[in-house]
């Protein structure tokens, strides 16, 4: 895969040209971490995410910092490091409020983590809070965010043995993704 060495090179070039404390360096680190996580190289992705989050914090970029912490939490969750993932999501929640466009996805990520650890009540509560925010937006039910909310609600319902509710949530999520992305999309 060519992406990783190219992005690693981009980080080095940007550091040399712009210095360490620059938004473009953080962008390259974020992109590198995403590629690494997509390749299943979570430990290295966590290292790059941690570096990028530190930089975003120093640059006082609250929303971008929260996005970075969400990515870090997702990589940690994929490694089974749920306590650290929870801490990353909590850090993201402290840095933004409900008006931030990424807030519902932060709630969804936190809800999925809670469901996987057996806290289905809190998972459902956060998922419903995310649903209310997404439903109030112009795209509402016709957004990928809404599909993600439905998947989180489905996970909470499945964990509570409410299988017909879970099935309804998952089916609606699939239908939303099919309408928005098409049935040939990998996430369908």
GROMACS .gro file of C-alpha atoms in nm:
model
  188
    1UNK     CA    1   0.000   0.000   0.000
    2UNK     CA    2   0.146   0.332  -0.109
    3UNK     CA    3  -0.056   0.559   0.117
    4UNK     CA    4   0.139   0.497   0.437
    5UNK     CA    5   0.488   0.585   0.308
    6UNK     CA    6   0.352   0.885   0.120
    7UNK     CA    7   0.173   1.017   0.428
    8UNK     CA    8   0.476   0.948   0.647
    9UNK     CA    9   0.681   1.151   0.401
   10UNK     CA   10   0.417   1.427   0.402
   11UNK     CA   11   0.443   1.453   0.782
   12UNK     CA   12   0.824   1.486   0.758
   13UNK     CA   13   0.808   1.744   0.478
   14UNK     CA   14   0.547   1.955   0.657
   15UNK     CA   15   0.742   1.943   0.983
   16UNK     CA   16   1.056   2.056   0.808
   17UNK     CA   17   0.883   2.332   0.613
   18UNK     CA   18   0.630   2.452   0.871
   19UNK     CA   19   0.760   2.345   1.211
   20UNK     CA   20   0.608   2.102   1.458
   21UNK     CA   21   0.319   2.318   1.581
   22UNK     CA   22   0.129   2.362   1.258
   23UNK     CA   23  -0.224   2.259   1.158
   24UNK     CA   24  -0.099   2.102   0.834
   25UNK     CA   25   0.128   1.871   1.034
   26UNK     CA   26  -0.171   1.769   1.247
   27UNK     CA   27  -0.377   1.708   0.932
   28UNK     CA   28  -0.107   1.478   0.793
   29UNK     CA   29  -0.082   1.292   1.124
   30UNK     CA   30  -0.462   1.248   1.130
   31UNK     CA   31  -0.460   1.113   0.774
   32UNK     CA   32  -0.171   0.878   0.849
   33UNK     CA   33  -0.350   0.746   1.160
   34UNK     CA   34  -0.665   0.685   0.956
   35UNK     CA   35  -0.473   0.486   0.695
   36UNK     CA   36  -0.294   0.285   0.964
   37UNK     CA   37  -0.621   0.205   1.143
   38UNK     CA   38  -0.783   0.105   0.813
   39UNK     CA   39  -0.496  -0.139   0.760
   40UNK     CA   40  -0.547  -0.284   1.108
   41UNK     CA   41  -0.224  -0.135   1.243
   42UNK     CA   42  -0.396   0.005   1.548
   43UNK     CA   43  -0.094   0.038   1.778
   44UNK     CA   44   0.085   0.264   1.530
   45UNK     CA   45  -0.242   0.446   1.456
   46UNK     CA   46  -0.279   0.516   1.829
   47UNK     CA   47   0.073   0.663   1.836
   48UNK     CA   48  -0.003   0.898   1.544
   49UNK     CA   49  -0.348   0.987   1.687
   50UNK     CA   50  -0.192   1.068   2.023
   51UNK     CA   51   0.065   1.289   1.854
   52UNK     CA   52  -0.202   1.465   1.647
   53UNK     CA   53  -0.428   1.514   1.950
   54UNK     CA   54  -0.145   1.674   2.145
   55UNK     CA   55  -0.077   1.909   1.857
   56UNK     CA   56  -0.447   1.998   1.814
   57UNK     CA   57  -0.467   2.069   2.188
   58UNK     CA   58  -0.166   2.302   2.174
   59UNK     CA   59  -0.320   2.477   1.871
   60UNK     CA   60  -0.649   2.514   2.064
   61UNK     CA   61  -0.861   2.357   1.790
   62UNK     CA   62  -1.151   2.225   1.999
   63UNK     CA   63  -1.358   2.057   1.727
   64UNK     CA   64  -1.056   1.912   1.546
   65UNK     CA   65  -0.915   1.802   1.882
   66UNK     CA   66  -1.243   1.622   1.958
   67UNK     CA   67  -1.234   1.452   1.615
   68UNK     CA   68  -0.881   1.338   1.692
   69UNK     CA   69  -0.985   1.201   2.032
   70UNK     CA   70  -1.276   1.016   1.866
   71UNK     CA   71  -1.037   0.855   1.618
   72UNK     CA   72  -0.801   0.768   1.903
   73UNK     CA   73  -1.089   0.615   2.099
   74UNK     CA   74  -1.197   0.409   1.798
   75UNK     CA   75  -0.845   0.271   1.746
   76UNK     CA   76  -0.815   0.190   2.117
   77UNK     CA   77  -1.156   0.020   2.113
   78UNK     CA   78  -1.045  -0.191   1.815
   79UNK     CA   79  -0.748  -0.305   2.025
   80UNK     CA   80  -0.974  -0.400   2.315
   81UNK     CA   81  -0.843  -0.116   2.529
   82UNK     CA   82  -1.192  -0.004   2.630
   83UNK     CA   83  -1.097   0.195   2.941
   84UNK     CA   84  -0.855   0.406   2.740
   85UNK     CA   85  -1.111   0.443   2.460
   86UNK     CA   86  -1.364   0.563   2.715
   87UNK     CA   87  -1.115   0.819   2.844
   88UNK     CA   88  -1.054   0.946   2.489
   89UNK     CA   89  -1.430   0.983   2.429
   90UNK     CA   90  -1.470   1.158   2.765
   91UNK     CA   91  -1.189   1.398   2.672
   92UNK     CA   92  -1.363   1.472   2.341
   93UNK     CA   93  -1.692   1.536   2.523
   94UNK     CA   94  -1.521   1.787   2.753
   95UNK     CA   95  -1.379   1.981   2.458
   96UNK     CA   96  -1.703   2.046   2.262
   97UNK     CA   97  -2.075   2.092   2.324
   98UNK     CA   98  -2.395   1.975   2.155
   99UNK     CA   99  -2.381   2.255   1.897
  100UNK     CA  100  -2.067   2.110   1.742
  101UNK     CA  101  -2.150   1.918   1.422
  102UNK     CA  102  -1.953   1.611   1.535
  103UNK     CA  103  -2.122   1.583   1.876
  104UNK     CA  104  -2.382   1.322   1.771
  105UNK     CA  105  -2.111   1.092   1.632
  106UNK     CA  106  -1.918   1.130   1.955
  107UNK     CA  107  -2.230   1.019   2.144
  108UNK     CA  108  -2.271   0.724   1.906
  109UNK     CA  109  -1.910   0.612   1.951
  110UNK     CA  110  -1.947   0.636   2.328
  111UNK     CA  111  -2.281   0.451   2.313
  112UNK     CA  112  -2.133   0.164   2.111
  113UNK     CA  113  -1.848   0.131   2.359
  114UNK     CA  114  -2.097   0.125   2.648
  115UNK     CA  115  -2.309  -0.139   2.476
  116UNK     CA  116  -2.003  -0.358   2.420
  117UNK     CA  117  -1.927  -0.337   2.792
  118UNK     CA  118  -2.284  -0.423   2.892
  119UNK     CA  119  -2.412  -0.078   2.996
  120UNK     CA  120  -2.716  -0.089   2.771
  121UNK     CA  121  -2.921   0.170   2.961
  122UNK     CA  122  -2.657   0.442   2.924
  123UNK     CA  123  -2.586   0.331   2.567
  124UNK     CA  124  -2.952   0.374   2.477
  125UNK     CA  125  -2.971   0.709   2.657
  126UNK     CA  126  -2.673   0.848   2.463
  127UNK     CA  127  -2.805   0.702   2.136
  128UNK     CA  128  -3.144   0.866   2.187
  129UNK     CA  129  -2.973   1.196   2.268
  130UNK     CA  130  -2.774   1.166   1.944
  131UNK     CA  131  -3.094   1.081   1.756
  132UNK     CA  132  -3.267   1.393   1.885
  133UNK     CA  133  -2.978   1.612   1.769
  134UNK     CA  134  -2.956   1.448   1.425
  135UNK     CA  135  -3.334   1.450   1.373
  136UNK     CA  136  -3.339   1.826   1.436
  137UNK     CA  137  -3.097   1.887   1.150
  138UNK     CA  138  -3.215   1.961   0.796
  139UNK     CA  139  -3.100   1.620   0.668
  140UNK     CA  140  -3.253   1.445   0.969
  141UNK     CA  141  -3.349   1.088   0.888
  142UNK     CA  142  -3.173   1.099   0.553
  143UNK     CA  143  -2.814   1.109   0.672
  144UNK     CA  144  -2.536   0.863   0.742
  145UNK     CA  145  -2.526   1.001   1.095
  146UNK     CA  146  -2.883   0.885   1.142
  147UNK     CA  147  -2.790   0.538   1.016
  148UNK     CA  148  -2.509   0.527   1.273
  149UNK     CA  149  -2.750   0.634   1.548
  150UNK     CA  150  -2.988   0.356   1.446
  151UNK     CA  151  -2.703   0.103   1.463
  152UNK     CA  152  -2.616   0.219   1.815
  153UNK     CA  153  -2.981   0.193   1.918
  154UNK     CA  154  -2.988  -0.156   1.766
  155UNK     CA  155  -2.680  -0.260   1.964
  156UNK     CA  156  -2.837  -0.139   2.289
  157UNK     CA  157  -3.166  -0.314   2.214
  158UNK     CA  158  -2.989  -0.637   2.117
  159UNK     CA  159  -2.794  -0.631   2.443
  160UNK     CA  160  -3.116  -0.597   2.639
  161UNK     CA  161  -3.263  -0.895   2.449
  162UNK     CA  162  -3.516  -0.671   2.272
  163UNK     CA  163  -3.450  -0.852   1.947
  164UNK     CA  164  -3.748  -0.726   1.746
  165UNK     CA  165  -3.654  -0.366   1.832
  166UNK     CA  166  -3.290  -0.435   1.744
  167UNK     CA  167  -3.390  -0.587   1.413
  168UNK     CA  168  -3.608  -0.285   1.329
  169UNK     CA  169  -3.324  -0.042   1.409
  170UNK     CA  170  -3.071  -0.240   1.206
  171UNK     CA  171  -3.306  -0.277   0.909
  172UNK     CA  172  -3.380   0.094   0.905
  173UNK     CA  173  -3.006   0.171   0.925
  174UNK     CA  174  -2.942  -0.056   0.626
  175UNK     CA  175  -3.225   0.109   0.432
  176UNK     CA  176  -3.087   0.458   0.502
  177UNK     CA  177  -2.737   0.351   0.392
  178UNK     CA  178  -2.878   0.189   0.077
  179UNK     CA  179  -3.066   0.507  -0.016
  180UNK     CA  180  -2.770   0.734   0.048
  181UNK     CA  181  -2.476   0.520  -0.063
  182UNK     CA  182  -2.629   0.260  -0.290
  183UNK     CA  183  -2.631  -0.115  -0.249
  184UNK     CA  184  -2.282  -0.152  -0.402
  185UNK     CA  185  -2.117   0.051  -0.127
  186UNK     CA  186  -1.893  -0.152   0.109
  187UNK     CA  187  -2.079  -0.030   0.418
  188UNK     CA  188  -2.418  -0.143   0.283
   0.00000   0.00000   0.00000
